[in-house]
mmCIF file of C-alpha atoms in Angstrom:
data_model
loop_
_atom_site.group_PDB
_atom_site.id
_atom_site.type_symbol
_atom_site.label_atom_id
_atom_site.label_comp_id
_atom_site.label_asym_id
_atom_site.label_seq_id
_atom_site.Cartn_x
_atom_site.Cartn_y
_atom_site.Cartn_z
ATOM 1 C CA UNK A 1 1.007 -7.193 -13.193
ATOM 2 C CA UNK A 2 4.305 -6.341 -15.523
ATOM 3 C CA UNK A 3 2.077 -6.982 -18.666
ATOM 4 C CA UNK A 4 -0.359 -4.343 -17.340
ATOM 5 C CA UNK A 5 1.556 -1.998 -16.541
ATOM 6 C CA UNK A 6 3.728 -1.576 -19.661
ATOM 7 C CA UNK A 7 0.191 -1.665 -21.700
ATOM 8 C CA UNK A 8 -0.115 1.652 -19.626
ATOM 9 C CA UNK A 9 2.961 3.259 -20.891
ATOM 10 C CA UNK A 10 2.236 2.127 -24.483
ATOM 11 C CA UNK A 11 -1.172 3.615 -24.605
ATOM 12 C CA UNK A 12 0.296 6.897 -22.947
ATOM 13 C CA UNK A 13 3.018 7.603 -25.490
ATOM 14 C CA UNK A 14 0.919 5.748 -28.691
ATOM 15 C CA UNK A 15 -2.041 8.707 -27.273
ATOM 16 C CA UNK A 16 0.579 11.521 -26.571
ATOM 17 C CA UNK A 17 2.608 10.888 -29.658
ATOM 18 C CA UNK A 18 -0.254 11.389 -31.897
ATOM 19 C CA UNK A 19 -2.074 14.175 -29.969
ATOM 20 C CA UNK A 20 -1.089 17.678 -29.257
ATOM 21 C CA UNK A 21 1.562 17.774 -26.945
ATOM 22 C CA UNK A 22 0.066 20.502 -24.971
ATOM 23 C CA UNK A 23 1.062 20.224 -21.324
ATOM 24 C CA UNK A 24 -2.737 19.622 -20.040
ATOM 25 C CA UNK A 25 -2.884 16.426 -21.863
ATOM 26 C CA UNK A 26 0.317 15.003 -21.043
ATOM 27 C CA UNK A 27 -0.638 15.908 -17.335
ATOM 28 C CA UNK A 28 -3.999 14.289 -17.558
ATOM 29 C CA UNK A 29 -2.478 10.986 -19.888
ATOM 30 C CA UNK A 30 0.150 10.714 -16.904
ATOM 31 C CA UNK A 31 -2.239 10.999 -14.121
ATOM 32 C CA UNK A 32 -4.221 8.297 -15.882
ATOM 33 C CA UNK A 33 -0.779 5.997 -15.991
ATOM 34 C CA UNK A 34 -0.313 6.939 -12.576
ATOM 35 C CA UNK A 35 -3.761 5.939 -11.100
ATOM 36 C CA UNK A 36 -3.653 2.792 -13.556
ATOM 37 C CA UNK A 37 -0.404 1.434 -11.885
ATOM 38 C CA UNK A 38 -1.706 1.981 -8.369
ATOM 39 C CA UNK A 39 -4.954 0.425 -9.048
ATOM 40 C CA UNK A 40 -2.926 -2.650 -10.787
ATOM 41 C CA UNK A 41 -0.424 -2.643 -7.593
ATOM 42 C CA UNK A 42 -3.332 -2.580 -5.446
ATOM 43 C CA UNK A 43 -5.447 -5.416 -7.062
ATOM 44 C CA UNK A 44 -1.729 -7.735 -6.862
ATOM 45 C CA UNK A 45 -1.671 -6.779 -3.390
ATOM 46 C CA UNK A 46 -5.396 -8.186 -3.188
ATOM 47 C CA UNK A 47 -5.002 -11.199 -5.289
ATOM 48 C CA UNK A 48 -1.547 -11.994 -3.455
ATOM 49 C CA UNK A 49 -3.084 -11.861 -0.099
ATOM 50 C CA UNK A 50 -6.369 -13.868 -1.783
ATOM 51 C CA UNK A 51 -4.349 -16.458 -3.010
ATOM 52 C CA UNK A 52 -1.925 -17.019 0.279
ATOM 53 C CA UNK A 53 -4.315 -16.520 2.973
ATOM 54 C CA UNK A 54 -4.294 -20.098 4.181
ATOM 55 C CA UNK A 55 -0.857 -20.005 4.532
ATOM 56 C CA UNK A 56 0.576 -16.909 5.727
ATOM 57 C CA UNK A 57 -2.175 -15.026 7.785
ATOM 58 C CA UNK A 58 -5.391 -13.634 8.925
ATOM 59 C CA UNK A 59 -7.971 -12.203 6.720
ATOM 60 C CA UNK A 60 -7.269 -8.412 5.245
ATOM 61 C CA UNK A 61 -9.914 -6.402 7.165
ATOM 62 C CA UNK A 62 -11.591 -4.155 5.001
ATOM 63 C CA UNK A 63 -10.929 -1.133 6.976
ATOM 64 C CA UNK A 64 -6.929 -1.868 6.742
ATOM 65 C CA UNK A 65 -7.266 -2.354 3.007
ATOM 66 C CA UNK A 66 -9.270 0.945 2.492
ATOM 67 C CA UNK A 67 -6.528 2.703 4.249
ATOM 68 C CA UNK A 68 -3.805 1.088 2.365
ATOM 69 C CA UNK A 69 -5.936 2.121 -0.982
ATOM 70 C CA UNK A 70 -6.089 6.108 0.497
ATOM 71 C CA UNK A 71 -2.436 5.887 1.704
ATOM 72 C CA UNK A 72 -1.662 5.104 -1.718
ATOM 73 C CA UNK A 73 -3.967 6.957 -4.051
ATOM 74 C CA UNK A 74 -3.539 10.176 -1.721
ATOM 75 C CA UNK A 75 -1.317 12.538 -3.679
ATOM 76 C CA UNK A 76 -0.182 12.905 -7.209
ATOM 77 C CA UNK A 77 2.793 12.448 -8.008
ATOM 78 C CA UNK A 78 2.379 15.441 -10.823
ATOM 79 C CA UNK A 79 1.257 17.560 -7.998
ATOM 80 C CA UNK A 80 4.517 17.160 -6.334
ATOM 81 C CA UNK A 81 6.942 17.360 -8.900
ATOM 82 C CA UNK A 82 5.066 21.319 -9.611
ATOM 83 C CA UNK A 83 5.648 21.868 -5.835
ATOM 84 C CA UNK A 84 9.266 20.803 -5.702
ATOM 85 C CA UNK A 85 9.916 22.379 -9.242
ATOM 86 C CA UNK A 86 7.694 25.240 -10.251
ATOM 87 C CA UNK A 87 7.349 25.652 -13.920
ATOM 88 C CA UNK A 88 11.102 25.083 -14.552
ATOM 89 C CA UNK A 89 10.353 23.676 -17.931
ATOM 90 C CA UNK A 90 12.547 24.220 -20.818
ATOM 91 C CA UNK A 91 10.960 25.211 -23.937
ATOM 92 C CA UNK A 92 13.557 23.168 -25.767
ATOM 93 C CA UNK A 93 12.650 19.904 -23.927
ATOM 94 C CA UNK A 94 11.386 17.288 -26.416
ATOM 95 C CA UNK A 95 8.329 14.985 -25.935
ATOM 96 C CA UNK A 96 10.782 12.004 -25.474
ATOM 97 C CA UNK A 97 12.902 13.865 -22.830
ATOM 98 C CA UNK A 98 9.859 14.687 -20.697
ATOM 99 C CA UNK A 99 8.064 11.852 -20.877
ATOM 100 C CA UNK A 100 11.331 9.994 -19.675
ATOM 101 C CA UNK A 101 12.046 12.826 -16.552
ATOM 102 C CA UNK A 102 7.939 12.247 -15.728
ATOM 103 C CA UNK A 103 8.257 8.506 -16.354
ATOM 104 C CA UNK A 104 11.521 8.485 -13.950
ATOM 105 C CA UNK A 105 9.937 11.419 -11.209
ATOM 106 C CA UNK A 106 6.374 8.697 -11.716
ATOM 107 C CA UNK A 107 8.000 5.797 -10.648
ATOM 108 C CA UNK A 108 10.244 7.142 -8.103
ATOM 109 C CA UNK A 109 7.501 9.013 -6.039
ATOM 110 C CA UNK A 110 5.387 5.760 -6.075
ATOM 111 C CA UNK A 111 8.231 3.719 -5.053
ATOM 112 C CA UNK A 112 8.627 6.301 -2.039
ATOM 113 C CA UNK A 113 4.435 6.100 -1.529
ATOM 114 C CA UNK A 114 4.405 2.218 -1.526
ATOM 115 C CA UNK A 115 7.726 1.892 0.686
ATOM 116 C CA UNK A 116 5.649 4.578 3.175
ATOM 117 C CA UNK A 117 2.455 2.375 2.712
ATOM 118 C CA UNK A 118 4.367 -1.306 3.103
ATOM 119 C CA UNK A 119 5.566 0.737 6.611
ATOM 120 C CA UNK A 120 2.344 1.699 7.445
ATOM 121 C CA UNK A 121 0.947 -1.951 7.075
ATOM 122 C CA UNK A 122 4.083 -3.380 9.066
ATOM 123 C CA UNK A 123 3.394 -0.739 12.157
ATOM 124 C CA UNK A 124 -0.248 -1.785 11.463
ATOM 125 C CA UNK A 125 0.461 -5.863 11.642
ATOM 126 C CA UNK A 126 2.788 -5.323 14.847
ATOM 127 C CA UNK A 127 0.299 -3.664 16.060
ATOM 128 C CA UNK A 128 -2.489 -6.382 15.957
ATOM 129 C CA UNK A 129 -0.001 -9.103 16.913
ATOM 130 C CA UNK A 130 0.796 -6.975 20.451
ATOM 131 C CA UNK A 131 -2.866 -6.722 20.983
ATOM 132 C CA UNK A 132 -3.180 -10.179 20.094
ATOM 133 C CA UNK A 133 -0.602 -11.377 22.148
ATOM 134 C CA UNK A 134 -1.706 -9.275 25.313
ATOM 135 C CA UNK A 135 -5.315 -11.163 24.771
ATOM 136 C CA UNK A 136 -3.564 -14.102 25.012
ATOM 137 C CA UNK A 137 -1.133 -13.715 28.097
ATOM 138 C CA UNK A 138 -4.402 -12.283 29.685
ATOM 139 C CA UNK A 139 -6.127 -15.027 29.021
ATOM 140 C CA UNK A 140 -3.244 -17.760 30.474
ATOM 141 C CA UNK A 141 -2.971 -15.326 33.641
ATOM 142 C CA UNK A 142 -7.040 -16.120 34.224
ATOM 143 C CA UNK A 143 -6.635 -19.008 33.008
ATOM 144 C CA UNK A 144 -3.797 -19.656 35.609
ATOM 145 C CA UNK A 145 -5.596 -18.094 38.384
ATOM 146 C CA UNK A 146 -8.516 -20.705 37.518
ATOM 147 C CA UNK A 147 -5.664 -23.473 38.061
ATOM 148 C CA UNK A 148 -4.654 -22.018 41.139
ATOM 149 C CA UNK A 149 -7.887 -21.786 42.761
ATOM 150 C CA UNK A 150 -9.002 -25.257 41.492
ATOM 151 C CA UNK A 151 -6.136 -26.399 43.245
ATOM 152 C CA UNK A 152 -6.502 -24.658 46.230
ATOM 153 C CA UNK A 153 -10.100 -26.311 46.348
ATOM 154 C CA UNK A 154 -8.796 -29.885 45.840
ATOM 155 C CA UNK A 155 -6.187 -29.230 48.482
ATOM 156 C CA UNK A 156 -9.078 -27.947 50.816
ATOM 157 C CA UNK A 157 -10.651 -30.986 50.003
ATOM 158 C CA UNK A 158 -8.236 -33.204 50.573
ATOM 159 C CA UNK A 159 -7.337 -32.124 53.581
ATOM 160 C CA UNK A 160 -10.924 -31.696 55.324
#
């Protein structure tokens, strides 16, 4: 995972340094890095879950997997940057300074997105376990009623 992310950063820097430094091209390239980071992390989640499924938990339902994907891919970091800091760009800002600023923002925002996705997933799992526990409790209650009923039948049979 780390190696793939380093490759994305290297490709971004190589392409941006050797081509025009216009903001639209940099934005597009940074969006590619953002999408790449998210895809790499989603693949790592899937791989980890697949490798540890027998030991840790039940299968990750396709709808949960899809919702996790949509939560992570929902909004672009760059869109958020422009909303929070509308065109306050320094004309003297060098490529390296801008790239560093954007990467810091990208990493911070990705961290927030993934923390929010993790919190959602924890709630989903907790709700699933609660529903499972409720089902087991209902089954146990029905079984206890059955056992009580059978015990009464045996008592009646013994008394007769």
